[in-house]
Coordinates of N, CA and C in Angstrom, one line a residue:
M920 N 0.8 -1.2 0.0 CA 0.0 0.0 0.0 C 0.9 1.3 0.0
Q921 N 2.0 1.2 0.7 CA 2.9 2.4 0.8 C 3.5 2.7 -0.6
D922 N 3.8 1.7 -1.4 CA 4.4 1.9 -2.7 C 3.4 2.6 -3.6
K923 N 2.1 2.3 -3.5 CA 1.1 2.9 -4.3 C 1.0 4.4 -4.1
C924 N 1.1 4.8 -2.8 CA 1.1 6.3 -2.4 C 2.3 7.0 -3.0
N925 N 3.5 6.3 -3.0 CA 4.7 7.0 -3.5 C 4.6 7.1 -5.1
Q926 N 3.9 6.2 -5.7 CA 3.8 6.3 -7.2 C 2.9 7.5 -7.5
N927 N 1.8 7.7 -6.7 CA 0.9 8.8 -7.0 C 1.6 10.2 -6.8
R928 N 2.6 10.3 -5.9 CA 3.3 11.5 -5.7 C 4.2 11.9 -6.8
K929 N 4.6 10.9 -7.6 CA 5.5 11.1 -8.7 C 4.8 11.6 -10.0
R930 N 3.5 11.7 -10.0 CA 2.8 12.1 -11.1 C 3.1 13.6 -11.4
S931 N 3.0 14.0 -12.6 CA 3.3 15.4 -12.9 C 2.1 16.2 -12.4
K932 N 2.3 17.4 -12.0 CA 1.3 18.3 -11.5 C 0.9 19.3 -12.6
R933 N -0.3 19.9 -12.4 CA -0.7 21.0 -13.4 C 0.2 22.1 -13.2
R934 N 0.5 22.8 -14.4 CA 1.3 24.0 -14.3 C 0.6 25.1 -13.4
A935 N 1.3 25.7 -12.5 CA 0.8 26.7 -11.6 C 0.8 28.0 -12.3
I936 N -0.1 28.2 -13.2 CA -0.2 29.5 -13.9 C -1.6 30.1 -13.5
Y937 N -1.5 31.3 -12.9 CA -2.6 32.0 -12.3 C -2.9 33.3 -12.9
C938 N -4.2 33.7 -13.0 CA -4.6 35.0 -13.6 C -3.9 36.2 -12.8
P939 N -3.3 37.1 -13.5 CA -2.6 38.2 -12.8 C -3.7 39.2 -12.2
I940 N -4.9 39.1 -12.7 CA -6.0 40.0 -12.2 C -6.7 39.4 -11.0
H941 N -7.2 38.2 -11.2 CA -8.0 37.6 -10.1 C -7.3 36.6 -9.2
G942 N -6.2 36.0 -9.7 CA -5.4 35.1 -8.9 C -6.0 33.6 -9.0
C943 N -7.0 33.4 -9.9 CA -7.5 32.1 -10.1 C -6.7 31.3 -11.1
Y944 N -6.8 30.0 -11.2 CA -6.1 29.1 -12.1 C -6.5 29.4 -13.5
L945 N -5.5 29.5 -14.4 CA -5.8 29.7 -15.9 C -5.7 28.4 -16.6
D946 N -6.7 28.2 -17.5 CA -6.7 27.0 -18.3 C -6.2 27.3 -19.7
S947 N -5.2 26.6 -20.2 CA -4.6 26.8 -21.5 C -5.6 26.4 -22.6
V948 N -5.7 27.3 -23.6 CA -6.6 27.0 -24.8 C -5.8 27.0 -26.1
S949 N -4.5 27.1 -26.0 CA -3.7 27.0 -27.2 C -2.4 26.4 -26.9
Q950 N -1.6 26.2 -28.0 CA -0.3 25.7 -27.8 C 0.7 26.8 -27.4
K951 N 1.9 26.4 -27.0 CA 2.9 27.4 -26.7 C 3.6 27.9 -28.0
Y952 N 3.8 29.2 -28.1 CA 4.4 29.8 -29.2 C 5.8 30.3 -28.7
K953 N 6.9 29.7 -29.1 CA 8.2 30.1 -28.6 C 8.5 31.5 -29.1
L954 N 9.4 32.2 -28.3 CA 9.8 33.6 -28.7 C 11.3 33.5 -29.2
Y955 N 11.6 34.4 -30.1 CA 12.9 34.5 -30.6 C 13.4 35.9 -30.6
A956 N 14.7 36.1 -30.4 CA 15.3 37.5 -30.5 C 16.0 37.6 -31.8
D957 N 15.8 38.8 -32.5 CA 16.6 39.0 -33.7 C 17.4 40.3 -33.6
R958 N 17.3 41.0 -32.5 CA 18.1 42.2 -32.3 C 18.9 42.1 -31.0
A959 N 20.0 42.8 -30.9 CA 20.8 42.8 -29.7 C 20.1 43.4 -28.5
G960 N 19.3 44.4 -28.7 CA 18.6 45.0 -27.6 C 17.7 44.1 -26.9
Q961 N 17.0 43.2 -27.6 CA 16.1 42.2 -27.0 C 16.9 41.2 -26.1
L962 N 18.1 40.9 -26.5 CA 18.9 40.0 -25.6 C 19.5 40.8 -24.4
Q963 N 19.8 42.1 -24.6 CA 20.3 42.9 -23.5 C 19.2 43.0 -22.4
Q964 N 18.0 43.1 -22.8 CA 16.9 43.3 -21.9 C 16.8 42.0 -21.0
R965 N 17.3 40.9 -21.5 CA 17.2 39.6 -20.7 C 18.5 39.3 -20.0
G966 N 19.4 40.3 -19.9 CA 20.6 40.1 -19.1 C 21.8 39.7 -19.8
I967 N 21.8 39.6 -21.1 CA 23.0 39.3 -21.9 C 23.8 40.5 -22.1
G968 N 25.1 40.5 -22.0 CA 26.0 41.7 -22.2 C 25.9 42.2 -23.6
R969 N 26.2 43.5 -23.8 CA 26.1 44.1 -25.1 C 27.0 43.4 -26.1
Q970 N 28.2 43.1 -25.8 CA 29.2 42.5 -26.7 C 28.7 41.1 -27.1
N971 N 28.3 40.3 -26.2 CA 27.9 38.9 -26.4 C 26.6 39.0 -27.3
A972 N 25.7 39.9 -27.0 CA 24.4 40.0 -27.7 C 24.7 40.4 -29.2
L973 N 25.7 41.3 -29.4 CA 26.0 41.7 -30.8 C 26.6 40.5 -31.6
I974 N 27.4 39.7 -30.9 CA 28.1 38.5 -31.5 C 27.0 37.5 -31.9
L975 N 26.1 37.2 -30.9 CA 25.0 36.3 -31.2 C 24.2 36.7 -32.4
V976 N 23.8 37.9 -32.4 CA 22.9 38.4 -33.5 C 23.6 38.3 -34.8
A977 N 24.9 38.6 -34.8 CA 25.7 38.6 -36.1 C 25.9 37.1 -36.6
T978 N 26.0 36.1 -35.7 CA 26.2 34.8 -36.1 C 25.0 34.0 -36.4
K979 N 23.9 34.4 -35.7 CA 22.6 33.6 -35.9 C 21.5 34.6 -36.3
T980 N 20.6 34.2 -37.2 CA 19.5 35.1 -37.5 C 18.5 35.3 -36.4
A981 N 18.2 34.2 -35.7 CA 17.2 34.3 -34.6 C 17.7 33.4 -33.5
I982 N 17.7 34.0 -32.3 CA 18.1 33.3 -31.1 C 16.9 32.9 -30.3
P983 N 16.6 31.6 -30.0 CA 15.5 31.2 -29.2 C 15.6 31.6 -27.8
L984 N 14.6 32.2 -27.2 CA 14.5 32.6 -25.8 C 14.0 31.5 -25.0
E985 N 14.9 30.9 -24.2 CA 14.5 29.8 -23.4 C 13.6 30.2 -22.2
G986 N 12.6 29.4 -22.0 CA 11.7 29.7 -20.8 C 10.7 30.8 -21.0
E987 N 10.5 31.3 -22.3 CA 9.6 32.3 -22.6 C 8.7 31.9 -23.8
W988 N 7.4 32.2 -23.7 CA 6.5 31.9 -24.8 C 5.3 32.7 -24.7
L989 N 4.5 32.7 -25.8 CA 3.1 33.2 -25.8 C 2.1 32.1 -25.7
E990 N 1.1 32.3 -25.0 CA 0.1 31.2 -24.9 C -1.3 31.9 -24.5
E991 N -2.4 31.3 -25.0 CA -3.7 31.8 -24.8 C -4.3 31.0 -23.6
F992 N -4.9 31.7 -22.7 CA -5.5 31.1 -21.5 C -7.0 31.6 -21.3
W993 N -7.8 30.7 -20.7 CA -9.1 31.0 -20.3 C -9.2 31.3 -18.8
C994 N -9.8 32.4 -18.4 CA -10.0 32.7 -17.0 C -11.5 32.5 -16.7
N995 N -11.8 31.8 -15.7 CA -13.2 31.5 -15.3 C -13.9 32.8 -14.7
L996 N -13.1 33.6 -14.0 CA -13.8 34.8 -13.5 C -14.0 35.9 -14.5
C997 N -13.0 36.0 -15.4 CA -13.2 37.0 -16.5 C -14.2 36.5 -17.6
Q998 N -14.3 35.2 -17.7 CA -15.1 34.5 -18.7 C -14.7 34.9 -20.1
Q999 N -13.4 35.0 -20.3 CA -12.8 35.2 -21.7 C -11.4 34.7 -21.8
T1000 N -11.0 34.6 -23.0 CA -9.6 34.2 -23.3 C -8.7 35.4 -23.5
K1001 N -7.5 35.3 -23.1 CA -6.5 36.4 -23.3 C -5.1 35.7 -23.7
W1002 N -4.3 36.4 -24.4 CA -3.0 36.0 -24.7 C -2.0 36.5 -23.7
Y1003 N -1.2 35.7 -23.2 CA -0.2 36.0 -22.1 C 1.2 35.7 -22.5
H1004 N 2.1 36.5 -22.0 CA 3.5 36.3 -22.1 C 3.9 35.5 -20.9
V1005 N 4.4 34.3 -21.0 CA 4.7 33.5 -19.9 C 6.3 33.3 -19.8
K1006 N 6.8 33.5 -18.6 CA 8.2 33.3 -18.3 C 8.3 32.2 -17.2
K1007 N 9.1 31.2 -17.5 CA 9.3 30.2 -16.5 C 10.5 30.5 -15.7
C1008 N 10.4 30.6 -14.3 CA 11.5 30.9 -13.4 C 11.5 29.7 -12.4
D1009 N 12.5 28.9 -12.5 CA 12.6 27.7 -11.7 C 11.3 26.9 -11.8
R1010 N 10.6 26.8 -10.7 CA 9.3 26.0 -10.8 C 8.1 27.0 -10.8
T1011 N 8.3 28.2 -10.9 CA 7.2 29.2 -10.9 C 7.0 29.8 -12.3
Y1012 N 5.9 30.5 -12.5 CA 5.7 31.1 -13.8 C 5.3 32.6 -13.6
E1013 N 5.9 33.5 -14.4 CA 5.5 34.9 -14.4 C 4.6 35.1 -15.6
V1014 N 3.4 35.6 -15.3 CA 2.4 35.8 -16.4 C 2.1 37.3 -16.5
A1015 N 2.1 37.8 -17.8 CA 1.7 39.1 -18.1 C 0.9 39.2 -19.4
I1016 N 0.0 40.1 -19.6 CA -0.7 40.2 -20.8 C 0.3 40.5 -21.9
A1017 N 0.2 39.8 -23.0 CA 1.3 39.9 -24.1 C 1.2 41.3 -24.8
P1018 N 2.3 42.0 -24.7 CA 2.4 43.3 -25.4 C 2.5 43.1 -26.9
S1019 N 2.1 44.1 -27.7 CA 2.0 43.9 -29.2 C 3.4 43.7 -29.8
E1020 N 4.5 44.2 -29.2 CA 5.8 44.0 -29.8 C 6.3 42.6 -29.7
L1021 N 5.7 41.8 -28.8 CA 6.2 40.4 -28.7 C 5.6 39.5 -29.9
W1022 N 4.6 40.0 -30.5 CA 4.0 39.2 -31.6 C 5.0 39.0 -32.8
Q1023 N 5.9 40.0 -33.0 CA 6.9 39.9 -34.0 C 8.0 38.9 -33.7
Q1024 N 8.1 38.6 -32.4 CA 9.2 37.7 -31.9 C 8.7 36.3 -31.9
A1025 N 7.5 36.0 -32.1 CA 6.9 34.6 -32.0 C 6.9 34.0 -33.3
S1026 N 7.0 32.7 -33.4 CA 7.0 32.0 -34.6 C 5.7 31.2 -34.7
G1027 N 5.1 31.2 -35.9 CA 3.9 30.4 -36.2 C 2.6 30.9 -35.5
V1028 N 2.6 32.1 -34.9 CA 1.4 32.6 -34.2 C 0.7 33.6 -35.1
I1029 N -0.7 33.6 -35.1 CA -1.5 34.5 -35.8 C -1.7 35.7 -35.0
H1030 N -1.5 36.9 -35.5 CA -1.7 38.1 -34.7 C -3.1 38.3 -34.4
P1031 N -3.5 38.6 -33.1 CA -4.9 38.7 -32.8 C -5.7 39.8 -33.5
E1032 N -5.1 40.9 -34.0 CA -5.8 41.9 -34.7 C -5.7 41.6 -36.2
G1033 N -5.2 40.5 -36.6 CA -5.1 40.1 -38.1 C -3.7 40.5 -38.5
N1034 N -3.4 40.1 -39.8 CA -2.1 40.4 -40.3 C -1.9 41.9 -40.6
P1035 N -0.9 42.5 -39.9 CA -0.7 43.9 -40.0 C -0.2 44.3 -41.4
S1036 N 0.3 43.4 -42.3 CA 0.7 43.8 -43.6 C -0.5 43.8 -44.6
V1037 N -1.7 43.4 -44.2 CA -2.8 43.4 -45.1 C -3.5 44.7 -45.1
G1038 N -3.8 45.3 -46.2 CA -4.4 46.6 -46.3 C -5.9 46.6 -45.8
E1039 N -6.4 47.8 -45.6 CA -7.8 48.0 -45.1 C -8.8 47.5 -46.2
F1040 N -8.5 47.7 -47.4 CA -9.4 47.3 -48.5 C -9.6 45.8 -48.5
T1041 N -8.5 45.1 -48.4 CA -8.5 43.6 -48.4 C -9.3 43.1 -47.2
K1042 N -9.0 43.7 -46.0 CA -9.7 43.3 -44.8 C -11.2 43.5 -44.9
R1043 N -11.6 44.6 -45.5 CA -13.0 45.0 -45.7 C -13.7 44.0 -46.7
Q1044 N -13.0 43.6 -47.7 CA -13.5 42.7 -48.7 C -13.7 41.3 -48.1
A1045 N -12.8 40.9 -47.3 CA -12.8 39.6 -46.6 C -14.0 39.5 -45.7
R1046 N -14.4 40.6 -45.1 CA -15.6 40.6 -44.2 C -16.9 40.6 -44.9
I1047 N -17.0 41.0 -46.1 CA -18.2 41.1 -46.8 C -18.7 39.7 -47.2
T1048 N -20.0 39.4 -46.8 CA -20.5 38.1 -47.2 C -21.4 38.2 -48.4
G1049 N -21.6 37.1 -49.1 CA -22.4 37.1 -50.3 C -21.6 37.4 -51.5
S1050 N -22.3 37.5 -52.6 CA -21.6 37.7 -53.9 C -21.5 39.2 -54.3
G1051 N -22.0 40.1 -53.5 CA -21.9 41.5 -53.9 C -20.6 42.1 -53.6
I1052 N -20.0 42.7 -54.6 CA -18.7 43.4 -54.5 C -19.0 44.8 -54.6
K1053 N -19.2 45.5 -53.5 CA -19.7 46.9 -53.5 C -18.6 47.9 -53.8
D1054 N -17.4 47.7 -53.4 CA -16.3 48.7 -53.6 C -15.8 48.8 -55.1
F1055 N -16.2 47.7 -55.9 CA -15.7 47.8 -57.3 C -16.7 48.5 -58.2
R1056 N -17.9 48.8 -57.7 CA -18.9 49.5 -58.5 C -18.7 51.0 -58.6

């Protein structure tokens, strides 16, 4: 019987990621989107020296940022999903609402306001339903 209890304690636990507003547990509703640095300033903000950051950027096009990612979570008290910037520190997680400049550093993620390189005309045409093309008349 004692062996069975020890086996249960070895099971992985849920990630302790809590809402920064309410303090309740957040449920993940997306995959993790890793972040990459492509400028020396981004590396310097994370504690890498200026010289080392310049060398890294010169030798590699993108440097993966370990322990940082973007992920979408559902909050029961807010009753909505939000994108968060998550940093893993030892066994704890720092969570903050994802600022817009981080979206350029993520790979494979769709920007929440749509593709910024698409023009207003194209966005408007994509929203129109039916066969009527009003802007061409």
